[in-house]
Coordinates of C-alpha atoms in Angstrom, one line a residue:
X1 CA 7.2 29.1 48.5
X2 CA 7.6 26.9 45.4
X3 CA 9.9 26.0 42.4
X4 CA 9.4 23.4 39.6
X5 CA 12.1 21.0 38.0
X6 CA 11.5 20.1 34.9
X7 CA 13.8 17.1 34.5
X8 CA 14.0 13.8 33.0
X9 CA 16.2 11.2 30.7
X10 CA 18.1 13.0 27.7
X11 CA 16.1 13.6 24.4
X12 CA 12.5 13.0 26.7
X13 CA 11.8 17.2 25.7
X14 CA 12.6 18.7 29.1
X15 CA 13.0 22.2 27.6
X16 CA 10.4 22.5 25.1
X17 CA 8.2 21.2 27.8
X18 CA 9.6 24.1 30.7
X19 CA 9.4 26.8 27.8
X20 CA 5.8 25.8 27.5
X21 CA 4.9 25.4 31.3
X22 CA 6.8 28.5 31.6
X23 CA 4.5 30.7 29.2
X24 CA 1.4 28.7 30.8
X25 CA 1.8 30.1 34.2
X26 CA 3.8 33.2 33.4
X27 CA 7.0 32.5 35.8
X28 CA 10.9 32.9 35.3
X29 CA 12.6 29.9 33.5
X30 CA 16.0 29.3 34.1
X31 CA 17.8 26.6 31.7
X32 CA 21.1 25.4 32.4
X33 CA 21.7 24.1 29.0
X34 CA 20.7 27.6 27.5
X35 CA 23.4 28.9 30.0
X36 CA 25.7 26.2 28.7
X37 CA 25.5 27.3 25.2
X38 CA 26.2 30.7 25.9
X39 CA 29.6 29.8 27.9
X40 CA 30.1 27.3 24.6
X41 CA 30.3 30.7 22.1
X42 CA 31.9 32.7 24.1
X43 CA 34.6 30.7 25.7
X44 CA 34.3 27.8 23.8
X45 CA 36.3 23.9 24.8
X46 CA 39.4 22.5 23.6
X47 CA 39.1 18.8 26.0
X48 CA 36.0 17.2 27.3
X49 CA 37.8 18.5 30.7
X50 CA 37.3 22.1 29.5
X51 CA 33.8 20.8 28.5
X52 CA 33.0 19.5 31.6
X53 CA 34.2 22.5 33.5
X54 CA 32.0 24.8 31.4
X55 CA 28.9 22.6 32.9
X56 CA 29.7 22.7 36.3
X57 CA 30.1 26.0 35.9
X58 CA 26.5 26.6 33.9
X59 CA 24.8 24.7 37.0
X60 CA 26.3 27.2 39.3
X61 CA 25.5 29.7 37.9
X62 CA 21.8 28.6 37.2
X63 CA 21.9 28.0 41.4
X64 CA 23.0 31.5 41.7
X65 CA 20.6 32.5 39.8
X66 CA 18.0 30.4 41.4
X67 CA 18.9 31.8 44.7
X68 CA 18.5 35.1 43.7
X69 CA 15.0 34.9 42.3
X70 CA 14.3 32.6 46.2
X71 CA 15.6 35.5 48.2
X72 CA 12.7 37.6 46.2
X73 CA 10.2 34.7 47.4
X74 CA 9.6 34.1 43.8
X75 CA 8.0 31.0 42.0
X76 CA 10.3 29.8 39.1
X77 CA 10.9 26.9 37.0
X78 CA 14.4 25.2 37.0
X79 CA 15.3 23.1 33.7
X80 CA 18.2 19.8 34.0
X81 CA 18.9 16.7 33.3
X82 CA 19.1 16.6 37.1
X83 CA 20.7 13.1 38.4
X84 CA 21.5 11.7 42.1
X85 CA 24.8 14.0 42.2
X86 CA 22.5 17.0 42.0
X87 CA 20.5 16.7 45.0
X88 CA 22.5 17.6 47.8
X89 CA 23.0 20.9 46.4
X90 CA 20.1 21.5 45.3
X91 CA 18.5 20.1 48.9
X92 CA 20.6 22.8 50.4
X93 CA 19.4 25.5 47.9
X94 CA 15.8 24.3 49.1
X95 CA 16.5 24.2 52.5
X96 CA 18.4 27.5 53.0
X97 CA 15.6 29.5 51.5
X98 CA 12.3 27.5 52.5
X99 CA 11.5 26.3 49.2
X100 CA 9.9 23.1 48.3
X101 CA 10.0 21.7 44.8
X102 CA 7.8 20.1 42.1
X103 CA 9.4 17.6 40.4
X104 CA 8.2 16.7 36.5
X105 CA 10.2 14.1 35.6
X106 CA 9.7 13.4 31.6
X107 CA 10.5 9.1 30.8
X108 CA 8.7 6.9 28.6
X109 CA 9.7 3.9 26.6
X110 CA 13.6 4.6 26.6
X111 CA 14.2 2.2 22.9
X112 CA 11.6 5.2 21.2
X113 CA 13.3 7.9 23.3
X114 CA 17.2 7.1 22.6
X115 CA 15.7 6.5 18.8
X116 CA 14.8 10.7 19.1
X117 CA 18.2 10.9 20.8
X118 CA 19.9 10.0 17.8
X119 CA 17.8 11.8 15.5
X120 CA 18.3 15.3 17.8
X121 CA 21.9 14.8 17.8
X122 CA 22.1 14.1 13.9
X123 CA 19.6 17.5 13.8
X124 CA 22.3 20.5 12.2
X125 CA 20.3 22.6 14.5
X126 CA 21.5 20.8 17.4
X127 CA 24.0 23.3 19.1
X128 CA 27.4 21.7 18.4
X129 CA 28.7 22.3 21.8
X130 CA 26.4 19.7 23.2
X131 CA 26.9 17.2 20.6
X132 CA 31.2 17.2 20.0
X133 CA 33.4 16.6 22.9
X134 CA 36.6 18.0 22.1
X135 CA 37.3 21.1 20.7
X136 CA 34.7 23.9 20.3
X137 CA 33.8 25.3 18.3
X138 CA 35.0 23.4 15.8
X139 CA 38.0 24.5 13.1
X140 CA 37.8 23.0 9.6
X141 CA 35.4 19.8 8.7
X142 CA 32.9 19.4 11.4
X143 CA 33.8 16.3 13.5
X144 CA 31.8 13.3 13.2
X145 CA 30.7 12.0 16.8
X146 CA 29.8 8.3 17.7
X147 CA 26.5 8.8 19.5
X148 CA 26.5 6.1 22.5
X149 CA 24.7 2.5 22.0
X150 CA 21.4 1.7 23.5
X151 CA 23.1 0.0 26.1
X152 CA 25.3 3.0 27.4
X153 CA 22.3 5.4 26.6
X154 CA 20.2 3.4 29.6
X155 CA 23.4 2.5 31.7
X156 CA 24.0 6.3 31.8
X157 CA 20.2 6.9 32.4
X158 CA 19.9 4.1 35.5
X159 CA 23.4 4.6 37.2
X160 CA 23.1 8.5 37.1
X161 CA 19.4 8.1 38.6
X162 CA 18.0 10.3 36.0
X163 CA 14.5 8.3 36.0
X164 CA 14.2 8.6 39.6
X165 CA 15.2 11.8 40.7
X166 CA 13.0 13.7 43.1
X167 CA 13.8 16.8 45.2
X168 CA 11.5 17.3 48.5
X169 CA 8.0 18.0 47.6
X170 CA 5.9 16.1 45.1
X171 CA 6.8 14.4 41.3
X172 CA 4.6 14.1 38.8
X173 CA 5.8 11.7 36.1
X174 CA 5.2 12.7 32.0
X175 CA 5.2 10.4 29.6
X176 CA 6.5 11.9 26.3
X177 CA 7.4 8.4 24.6
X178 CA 5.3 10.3 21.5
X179 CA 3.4 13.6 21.6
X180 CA 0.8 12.9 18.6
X181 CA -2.4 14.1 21.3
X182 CA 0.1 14.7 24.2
X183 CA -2.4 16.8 26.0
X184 CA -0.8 19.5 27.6
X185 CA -3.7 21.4 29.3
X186 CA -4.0 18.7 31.7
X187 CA -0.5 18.9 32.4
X188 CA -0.6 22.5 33.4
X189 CA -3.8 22.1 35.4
X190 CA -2.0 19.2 37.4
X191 CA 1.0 21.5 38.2
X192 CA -1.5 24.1 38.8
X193 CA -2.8 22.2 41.8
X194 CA 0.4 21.0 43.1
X195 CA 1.7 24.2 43.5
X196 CA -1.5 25.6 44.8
X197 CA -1.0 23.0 48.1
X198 CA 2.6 23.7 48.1

């Protein structure tokens, strides 16, 4: 049996991308950063330790999750930022229930990307749980956050591996450096036959 990881460097468009594929081939989607938010309004953060505890706790639960739909011998599509320290557990996920996984990894030219980055995190849509690091949500005047420099947006990018990141089956690499007659058909239909040797 199969899964897909939808992956890839921040602000590429990992979950419009899954919601899409998802729709495509009718299967579960399971989003950790939709989990995330959730944890964010109820329980909210008051240190990026709290923070960080809330998304270690969003990726378990998106495993357990995962596992569940695996023990059903279900095809679904998982949705991260998924880096080098996610592999091992998510190898052993794999392994334990015979799954292999699709990797679509989303990259393209990273000064174009981290320019979306900074436009996404200026967006008021945004949620403001990803965006703010220490207390939310927030109490008075929203905070105003210093987005990282191109620099630090690649350096995070290269030394977490999130350009690179494969699980144990096939990767198909996307480039979504601009969607003006991004052709997503083809897309599906490549996916389509991956998982169809799979």
């Amino acid at each position: 049996m199969y899964c897909i990881l939808v992956t890839g460097i921040p602000a590429a468009g990992k979950s419009t991308l899954a919601v899409r594929l998802a729709d495509a081939l009718a299967l579960p989607l399971l989003q950790k950063d939709a989990i995330k938010e959730i944890l964010f309004d109820d329980l909210g953060f008051r240190s990026r330790e709290e923070k960080v505890k809330l998304g270690v706790a969003s990726m378990d639960i998106m495993y357990h999750m995962a596992g569940r739909l695996m023990a059903l011998g279900q095809p679904f599509i998982l949705e991260n930022n998924f880096e080098d320290v996610s592999r091992p557990g998510l190898l052993a996920l794999l392994e334990r229930y015979g799954y292999t996984a699709l990797t679509v990894s989303l990259t393209g030219d990273y000064r174009r990307i981290y320019e979306r980055f900074l436009q996404r995190n200026a967006d008021p849509s945004r949620h403001r749980g990803h965006v703010v690091n220490g207390c939310y949500p927030e109490t008075g005047v929203p905070a105003q956050v210093s987005a990282p420099s191109y620099e630090q947006f690649v350096e995070g990018i290269t030394k977490r591996g999130m350009d690179r990141f494969t699980a144990n089956g096939p990767r198909i690499v996307v480039d979504t450096t601009s969607f003006a007659g991004f052709d997503f058909d083809a897309l599906a239909e490549a996916v389509r036959a991956c998982t169809s040797r799979l």
